[in-house]
PDB file of C-alpha atoms and ligand atoms in Angstrom:
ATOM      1  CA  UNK A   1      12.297 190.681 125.820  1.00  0.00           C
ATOM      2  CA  UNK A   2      11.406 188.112 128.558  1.00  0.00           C
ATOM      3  CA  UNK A   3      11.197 190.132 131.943  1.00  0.00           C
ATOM      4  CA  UNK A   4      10.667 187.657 135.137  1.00  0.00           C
ATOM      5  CA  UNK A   5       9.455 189.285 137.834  1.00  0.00           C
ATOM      6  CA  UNK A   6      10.258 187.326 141.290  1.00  0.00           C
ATOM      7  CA  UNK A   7      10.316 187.887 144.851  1.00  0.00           C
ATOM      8  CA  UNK A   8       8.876 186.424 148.253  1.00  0.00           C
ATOM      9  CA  UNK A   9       5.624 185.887 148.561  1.00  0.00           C
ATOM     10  CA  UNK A  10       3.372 188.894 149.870  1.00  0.00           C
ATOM     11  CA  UNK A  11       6.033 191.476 148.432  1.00  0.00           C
ATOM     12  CA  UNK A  12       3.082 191.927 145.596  1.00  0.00           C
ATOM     13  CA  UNK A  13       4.338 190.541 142.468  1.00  0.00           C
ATOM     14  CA  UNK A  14       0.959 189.689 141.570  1.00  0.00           C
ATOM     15  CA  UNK A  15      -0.269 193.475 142.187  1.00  0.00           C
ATOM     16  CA  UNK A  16       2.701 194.675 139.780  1.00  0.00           C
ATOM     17  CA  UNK A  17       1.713 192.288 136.865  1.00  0.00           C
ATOM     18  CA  UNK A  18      -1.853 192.417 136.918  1.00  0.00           C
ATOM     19  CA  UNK A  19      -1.296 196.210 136.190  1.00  0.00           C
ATOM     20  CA  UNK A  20       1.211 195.429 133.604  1.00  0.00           C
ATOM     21  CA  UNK A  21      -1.985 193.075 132.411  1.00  0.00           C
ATOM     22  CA  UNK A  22      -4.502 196.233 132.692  1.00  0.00           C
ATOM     23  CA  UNK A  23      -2.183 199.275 131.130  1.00  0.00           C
ATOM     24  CA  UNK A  24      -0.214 197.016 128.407  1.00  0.00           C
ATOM     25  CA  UNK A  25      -2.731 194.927 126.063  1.00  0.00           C
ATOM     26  CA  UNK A  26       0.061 194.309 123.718  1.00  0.00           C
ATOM     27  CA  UNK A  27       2.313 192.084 126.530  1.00  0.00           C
ATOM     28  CA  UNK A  28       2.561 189.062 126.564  1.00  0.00           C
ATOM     29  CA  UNK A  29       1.662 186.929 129.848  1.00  0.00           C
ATOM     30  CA  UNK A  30       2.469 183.504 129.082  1.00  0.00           C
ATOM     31  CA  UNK A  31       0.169 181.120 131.643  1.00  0.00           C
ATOM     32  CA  UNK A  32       2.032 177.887 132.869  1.00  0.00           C
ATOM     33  CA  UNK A  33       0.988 174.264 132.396  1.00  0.00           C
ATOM     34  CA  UNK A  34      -0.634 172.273 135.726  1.00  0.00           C
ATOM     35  CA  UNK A  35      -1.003 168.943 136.772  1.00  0.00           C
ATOM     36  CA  UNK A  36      -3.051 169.973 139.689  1.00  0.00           C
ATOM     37  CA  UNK A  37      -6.092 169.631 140.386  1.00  0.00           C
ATOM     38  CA  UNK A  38      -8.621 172.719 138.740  1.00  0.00           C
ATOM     39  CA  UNK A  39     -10.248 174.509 142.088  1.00  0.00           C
ATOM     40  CA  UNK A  40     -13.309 175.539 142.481  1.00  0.00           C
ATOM     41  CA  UNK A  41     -13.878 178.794 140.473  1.00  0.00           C
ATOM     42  CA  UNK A  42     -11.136 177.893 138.239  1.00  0.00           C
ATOM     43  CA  UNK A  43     -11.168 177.025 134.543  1.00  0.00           C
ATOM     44  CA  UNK A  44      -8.888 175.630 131.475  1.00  0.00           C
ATOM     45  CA  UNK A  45      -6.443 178.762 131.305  1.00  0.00           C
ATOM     46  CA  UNK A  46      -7.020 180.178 134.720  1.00  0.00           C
ATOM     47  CA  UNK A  47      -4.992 180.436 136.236  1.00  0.00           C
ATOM     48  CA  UNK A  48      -3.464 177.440 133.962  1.00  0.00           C
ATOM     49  CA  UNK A  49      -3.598 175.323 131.537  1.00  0.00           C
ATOM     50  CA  UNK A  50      -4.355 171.965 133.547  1.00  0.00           C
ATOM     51  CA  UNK A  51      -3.434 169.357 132.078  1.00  0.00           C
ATOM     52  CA  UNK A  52      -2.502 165.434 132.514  1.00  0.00           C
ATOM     53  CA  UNK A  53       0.756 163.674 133.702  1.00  0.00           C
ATOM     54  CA  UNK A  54       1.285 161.686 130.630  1.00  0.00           C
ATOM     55  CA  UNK A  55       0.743 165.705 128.658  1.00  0.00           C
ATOM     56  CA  UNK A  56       3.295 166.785 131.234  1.00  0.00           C
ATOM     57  CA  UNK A  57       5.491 163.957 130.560  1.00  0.00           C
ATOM     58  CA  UNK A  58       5.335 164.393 126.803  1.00  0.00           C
ATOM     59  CA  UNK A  59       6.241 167.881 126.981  1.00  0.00           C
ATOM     60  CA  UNK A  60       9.303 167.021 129.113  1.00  0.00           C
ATOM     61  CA  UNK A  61      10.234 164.266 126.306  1.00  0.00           C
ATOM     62  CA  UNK A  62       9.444 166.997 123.724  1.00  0.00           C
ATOM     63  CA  UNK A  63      11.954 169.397 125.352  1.00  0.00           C
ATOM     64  CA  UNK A  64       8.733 171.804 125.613  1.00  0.00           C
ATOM     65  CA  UNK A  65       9.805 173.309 128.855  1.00  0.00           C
ATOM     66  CA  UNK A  66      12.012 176.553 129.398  1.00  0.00           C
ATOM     67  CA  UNK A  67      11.344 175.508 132.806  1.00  0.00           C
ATOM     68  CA  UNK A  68       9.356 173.075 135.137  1.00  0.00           C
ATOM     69  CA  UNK A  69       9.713 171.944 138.422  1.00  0.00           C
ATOM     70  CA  UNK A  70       7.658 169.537 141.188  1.00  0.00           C
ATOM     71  CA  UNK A  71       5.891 172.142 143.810  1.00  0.00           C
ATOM     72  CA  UNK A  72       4.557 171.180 147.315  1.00  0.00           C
ATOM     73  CA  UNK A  73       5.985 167.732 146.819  1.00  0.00           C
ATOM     74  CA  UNK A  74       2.937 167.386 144.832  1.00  0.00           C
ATOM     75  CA  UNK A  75       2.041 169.226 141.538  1.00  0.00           C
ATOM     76  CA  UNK A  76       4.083 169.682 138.411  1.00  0.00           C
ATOM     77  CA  UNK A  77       4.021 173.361 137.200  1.00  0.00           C
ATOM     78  CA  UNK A  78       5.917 174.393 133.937  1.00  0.00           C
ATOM     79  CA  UNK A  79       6.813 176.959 131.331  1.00  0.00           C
ATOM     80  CA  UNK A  80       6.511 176.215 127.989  1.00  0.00           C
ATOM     81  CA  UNK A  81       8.781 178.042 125.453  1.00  0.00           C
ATOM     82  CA  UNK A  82       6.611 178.240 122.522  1.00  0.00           C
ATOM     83  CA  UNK A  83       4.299 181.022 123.047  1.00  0.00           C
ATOM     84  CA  UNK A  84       7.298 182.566 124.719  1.00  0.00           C
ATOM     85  CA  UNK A  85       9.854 182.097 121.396  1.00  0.00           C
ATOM     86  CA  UNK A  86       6.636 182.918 119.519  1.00  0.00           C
ATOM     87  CA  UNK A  87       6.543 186.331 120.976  1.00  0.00           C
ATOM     88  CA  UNK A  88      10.101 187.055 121.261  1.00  0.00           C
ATOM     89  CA  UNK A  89      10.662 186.725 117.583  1.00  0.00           C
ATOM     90  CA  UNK A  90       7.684 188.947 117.267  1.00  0.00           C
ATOM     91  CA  UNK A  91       9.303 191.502 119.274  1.00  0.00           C
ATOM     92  CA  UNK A  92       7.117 191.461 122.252  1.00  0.00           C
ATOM     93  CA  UNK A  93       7.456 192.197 126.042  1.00  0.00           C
ATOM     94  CA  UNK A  94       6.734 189.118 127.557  1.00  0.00           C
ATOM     95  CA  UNK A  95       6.048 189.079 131.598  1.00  0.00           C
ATOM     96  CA  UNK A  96       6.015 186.040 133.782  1.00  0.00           C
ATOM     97  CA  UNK A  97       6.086 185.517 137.455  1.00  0.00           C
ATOM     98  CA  UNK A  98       8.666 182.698 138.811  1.00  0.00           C
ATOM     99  CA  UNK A  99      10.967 182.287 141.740  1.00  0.00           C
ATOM    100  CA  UNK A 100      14.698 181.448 142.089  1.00  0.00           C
ATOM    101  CA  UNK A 101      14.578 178.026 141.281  1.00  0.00           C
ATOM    102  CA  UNK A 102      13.006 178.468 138.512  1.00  0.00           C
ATOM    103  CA  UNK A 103      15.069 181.499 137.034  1.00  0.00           C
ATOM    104  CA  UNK A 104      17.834 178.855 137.321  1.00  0.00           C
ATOM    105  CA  UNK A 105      16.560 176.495 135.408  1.00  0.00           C
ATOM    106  CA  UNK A 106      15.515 178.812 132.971  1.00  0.00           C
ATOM    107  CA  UNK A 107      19.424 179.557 132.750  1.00  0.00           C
ATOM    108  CA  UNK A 108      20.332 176.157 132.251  1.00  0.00           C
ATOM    109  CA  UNK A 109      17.838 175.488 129.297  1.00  0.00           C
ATOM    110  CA  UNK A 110      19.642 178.642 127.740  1.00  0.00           C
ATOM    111  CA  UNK A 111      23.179 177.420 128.786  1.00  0.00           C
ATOM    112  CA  UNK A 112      22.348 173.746 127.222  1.00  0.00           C
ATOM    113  CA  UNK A 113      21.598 175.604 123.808  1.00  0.00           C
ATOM    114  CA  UNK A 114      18.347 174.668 124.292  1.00  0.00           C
ATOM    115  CA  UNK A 115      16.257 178.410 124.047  1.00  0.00           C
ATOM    116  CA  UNK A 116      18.423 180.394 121.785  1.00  0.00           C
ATOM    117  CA  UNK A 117      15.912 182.663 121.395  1.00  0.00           C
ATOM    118  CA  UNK A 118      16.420 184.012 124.402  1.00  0.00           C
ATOM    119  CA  UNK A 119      20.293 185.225 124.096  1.00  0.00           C
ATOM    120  CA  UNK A 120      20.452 188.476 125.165  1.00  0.00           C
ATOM    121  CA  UNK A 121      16.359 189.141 125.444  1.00  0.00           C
ATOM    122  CA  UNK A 122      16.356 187.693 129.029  1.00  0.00           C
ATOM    123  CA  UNK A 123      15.717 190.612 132.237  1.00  0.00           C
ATOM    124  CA  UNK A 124      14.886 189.570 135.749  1.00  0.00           C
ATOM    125  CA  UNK A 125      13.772 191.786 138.463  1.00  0.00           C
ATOM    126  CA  UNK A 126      13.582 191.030 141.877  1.00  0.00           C
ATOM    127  CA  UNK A 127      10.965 193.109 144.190  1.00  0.00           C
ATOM    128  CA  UNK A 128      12.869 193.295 147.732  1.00  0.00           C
ATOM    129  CA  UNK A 129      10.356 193.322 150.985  1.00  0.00           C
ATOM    130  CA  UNK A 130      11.217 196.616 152.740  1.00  0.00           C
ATOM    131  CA  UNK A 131      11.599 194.660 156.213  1.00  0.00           C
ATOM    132  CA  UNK A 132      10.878 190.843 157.466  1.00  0.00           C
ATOM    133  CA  UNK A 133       8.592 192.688 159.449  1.00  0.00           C
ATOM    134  CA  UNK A 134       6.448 193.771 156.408  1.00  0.00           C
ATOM    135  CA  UNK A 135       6.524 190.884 154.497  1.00  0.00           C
ATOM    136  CA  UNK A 136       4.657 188.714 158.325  1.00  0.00           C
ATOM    137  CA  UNK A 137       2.050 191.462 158.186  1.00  0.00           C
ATOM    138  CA  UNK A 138       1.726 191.285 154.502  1.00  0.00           C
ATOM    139  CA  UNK A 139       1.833 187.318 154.537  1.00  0.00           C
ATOM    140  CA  UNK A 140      -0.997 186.954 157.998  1.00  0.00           C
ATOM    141  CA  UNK A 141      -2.834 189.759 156.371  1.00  0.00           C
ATOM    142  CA  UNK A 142      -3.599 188.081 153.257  1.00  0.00           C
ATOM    143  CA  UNK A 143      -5.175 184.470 154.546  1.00  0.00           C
ATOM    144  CA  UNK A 144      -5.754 183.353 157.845  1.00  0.00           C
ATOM    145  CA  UNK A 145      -2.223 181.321 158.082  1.00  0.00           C
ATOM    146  CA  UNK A 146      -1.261 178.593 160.437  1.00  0.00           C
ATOM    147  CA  UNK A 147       2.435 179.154 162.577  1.00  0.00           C
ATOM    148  CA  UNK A 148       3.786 176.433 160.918  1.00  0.00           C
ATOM    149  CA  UNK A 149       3.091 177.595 156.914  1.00  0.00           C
ATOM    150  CA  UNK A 150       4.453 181.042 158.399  1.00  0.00           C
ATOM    151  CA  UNK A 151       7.563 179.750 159.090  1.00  0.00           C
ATOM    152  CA  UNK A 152       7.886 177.893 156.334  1.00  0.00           C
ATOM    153  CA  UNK A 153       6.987 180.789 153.904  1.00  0.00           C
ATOM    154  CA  UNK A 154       9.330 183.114 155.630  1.00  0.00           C
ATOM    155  CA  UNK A 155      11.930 180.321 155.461  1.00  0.00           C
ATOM    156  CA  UNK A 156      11.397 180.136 151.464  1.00  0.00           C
ATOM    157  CA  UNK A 157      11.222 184.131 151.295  1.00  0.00           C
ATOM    158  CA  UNK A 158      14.779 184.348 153.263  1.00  0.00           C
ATOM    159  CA  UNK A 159      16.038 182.109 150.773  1.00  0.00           C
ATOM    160  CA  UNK A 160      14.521 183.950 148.141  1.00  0.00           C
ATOM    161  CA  UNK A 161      15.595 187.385 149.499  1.00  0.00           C
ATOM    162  CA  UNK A 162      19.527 186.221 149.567  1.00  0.00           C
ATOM    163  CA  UNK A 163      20.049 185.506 145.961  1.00  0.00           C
ATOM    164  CA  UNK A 164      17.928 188.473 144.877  1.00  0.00           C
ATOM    165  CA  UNK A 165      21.470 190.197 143.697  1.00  0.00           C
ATOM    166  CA  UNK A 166      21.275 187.021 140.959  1.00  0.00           C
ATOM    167  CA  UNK A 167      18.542 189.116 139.121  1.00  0.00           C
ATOM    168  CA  UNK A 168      19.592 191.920 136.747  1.00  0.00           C
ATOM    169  CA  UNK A 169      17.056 194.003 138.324  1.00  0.00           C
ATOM    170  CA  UNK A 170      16.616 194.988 141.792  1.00  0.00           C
ATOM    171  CA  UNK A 171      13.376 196.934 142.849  1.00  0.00           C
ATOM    172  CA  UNK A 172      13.569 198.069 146.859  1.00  0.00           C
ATOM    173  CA  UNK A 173       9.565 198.241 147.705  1.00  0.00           C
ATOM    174  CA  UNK A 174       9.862 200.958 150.654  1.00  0.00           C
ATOM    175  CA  UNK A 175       6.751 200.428 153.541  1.00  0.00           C
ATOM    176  CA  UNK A 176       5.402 203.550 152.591  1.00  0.00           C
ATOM    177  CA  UNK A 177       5.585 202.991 148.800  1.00  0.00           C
ATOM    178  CA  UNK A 178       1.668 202.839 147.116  1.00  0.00           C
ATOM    179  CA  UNK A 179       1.367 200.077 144.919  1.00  0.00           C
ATOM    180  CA  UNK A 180       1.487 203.200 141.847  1.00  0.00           C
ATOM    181  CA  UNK A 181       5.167 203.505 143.476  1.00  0.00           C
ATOM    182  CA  UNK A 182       6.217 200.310 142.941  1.00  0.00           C
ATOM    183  CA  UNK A 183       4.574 200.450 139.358  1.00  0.00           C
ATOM    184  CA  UNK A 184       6.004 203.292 138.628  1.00  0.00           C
ATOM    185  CA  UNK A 185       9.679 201.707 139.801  1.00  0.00           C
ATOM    186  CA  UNK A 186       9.244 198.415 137.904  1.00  0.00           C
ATOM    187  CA  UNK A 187       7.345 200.025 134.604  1.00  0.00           C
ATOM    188  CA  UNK A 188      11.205 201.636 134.579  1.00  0.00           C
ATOM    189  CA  UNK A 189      12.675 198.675 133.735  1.00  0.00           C
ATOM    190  CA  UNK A 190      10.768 197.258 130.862  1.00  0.00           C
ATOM    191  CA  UNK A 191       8.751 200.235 129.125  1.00  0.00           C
ATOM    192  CA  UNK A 192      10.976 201.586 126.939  1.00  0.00           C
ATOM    193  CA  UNK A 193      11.328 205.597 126.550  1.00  0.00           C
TER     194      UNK A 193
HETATM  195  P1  5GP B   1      -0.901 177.204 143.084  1.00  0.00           P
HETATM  196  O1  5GP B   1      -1.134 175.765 142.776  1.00  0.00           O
HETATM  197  O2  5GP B   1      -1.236 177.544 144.501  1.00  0.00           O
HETATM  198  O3  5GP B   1      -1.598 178.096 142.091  1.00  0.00           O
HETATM  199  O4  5GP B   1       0.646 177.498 142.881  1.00  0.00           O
HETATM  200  C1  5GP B   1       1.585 176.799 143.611  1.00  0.00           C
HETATM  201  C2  5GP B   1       2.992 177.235 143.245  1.00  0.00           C
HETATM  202  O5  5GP B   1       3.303 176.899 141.901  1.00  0.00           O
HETATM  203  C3  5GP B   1       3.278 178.715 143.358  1.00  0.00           C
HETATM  204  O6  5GP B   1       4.253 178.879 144.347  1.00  0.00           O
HETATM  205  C4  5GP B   1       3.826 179.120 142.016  1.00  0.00           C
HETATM  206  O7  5GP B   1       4.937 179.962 142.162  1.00  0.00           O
HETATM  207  C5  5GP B   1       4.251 177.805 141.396  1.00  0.00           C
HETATM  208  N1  5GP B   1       4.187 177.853 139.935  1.00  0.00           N
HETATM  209  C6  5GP B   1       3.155 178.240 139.181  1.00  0.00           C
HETATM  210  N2  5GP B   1       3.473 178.194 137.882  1.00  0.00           N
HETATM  211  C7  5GP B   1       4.757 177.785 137.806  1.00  0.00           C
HETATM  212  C8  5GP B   1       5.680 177.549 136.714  1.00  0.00           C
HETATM  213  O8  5GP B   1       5.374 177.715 135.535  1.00  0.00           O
HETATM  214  N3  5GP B   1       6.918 177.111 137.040  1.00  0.00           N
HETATM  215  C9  5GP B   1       7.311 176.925 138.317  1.00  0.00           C
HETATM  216  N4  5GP B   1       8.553 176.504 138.547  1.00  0.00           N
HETATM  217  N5  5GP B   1       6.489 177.138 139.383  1.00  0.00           N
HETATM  218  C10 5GP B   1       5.228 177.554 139.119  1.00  0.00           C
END
């Protein structure tokens, strides 16, 4: 199975897979392809594979992507089905992080026949922000933020937020709930008893 795990940013998706990472050696977490520029204290494969715009471009012509898309106007970012289909046919719990957008366009490489692989082996759970309240604390806790990235982050995570019933999974992160909650509520969905 192929279990997306989205939400706005500073809900804690990160958090929730990293301990997926740590208490499930035998997931898969498939790392996304980069045409950004490597920052300092990154490498090859972390967190991506960075590679060139004409690489990019071939994988496009090669129909490599489940998904890709153009980020901060700037950047192209992208899935790549292989090591996905790869461990799908193997059986495997595969975990990746994406947002709306790109859970759509994951749908519409299914939908154009495209990743038959991934009939019926495709979950999606949404992590809902107990209050707009939380998520500004959460967000200004995090980095010292500008006004004007606020807004626009709690812009995308509104938008975000309203098509979380699109997901076949919907976990509600209370204010009180320890990050072990919210484990605990999302290991539900994909370990299976
Ligand atoms: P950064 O460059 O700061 O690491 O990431 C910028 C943005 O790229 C993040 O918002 C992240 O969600 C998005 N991103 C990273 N990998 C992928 C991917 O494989 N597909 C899509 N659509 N977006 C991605």
């Amino acid at each position: 199975m192929l279990y997306l795990i989205l939400g706005p940013s500073g809900v804690g998706k990160s958090v929730q897979v990293k301990k997926l990472r740590e208490n499930h050696p035998d997931f898969v977490f498939p790392k996304s392809v980069s045409t950004r520029k490597m920052r300092p204290g990154e490498s090859q494969g972390n967190p991506y594979f960075f590679i060139s715009d004409e690489e990019f471009d071939q994988h496009i012509a090669a129909e490599d992507f489940l998904e890709y898309a153009v980020v901060h106007e700037s950047a192209r970012y992208g899935t790549l089905k292989q090591p996905i289909q790869e461990a799908v046919e193997q059986d495997k719990v595969v975990i990746k992080e994406l947002d709306i957008q790109g859970l759509k366009k994951v749908w519409e490489t299914i939908a154009a026949g495209k990743a038959d692989f991934l009939e019926g082996k495709l979950a999606s759970i949404f992590l809902l922000p107990p209050s707009e309240e939380v998520l500004i604390n959460r967000i200004v806790s995090r980095s010292e933020i500008k006004e004007r990235e606020l807004n626009q982050r709690l812009e995308s995570a509104r938008r975000e937020v309203e098509q979380a019933h699109l997901c076949t999974h919907q976990v509600k992160v209370e204010d009180e709930d320890s990050i072990e909650e919210v484990y605990e509520k999302v290991g539900k969905i994909i370990v299976p008893r």
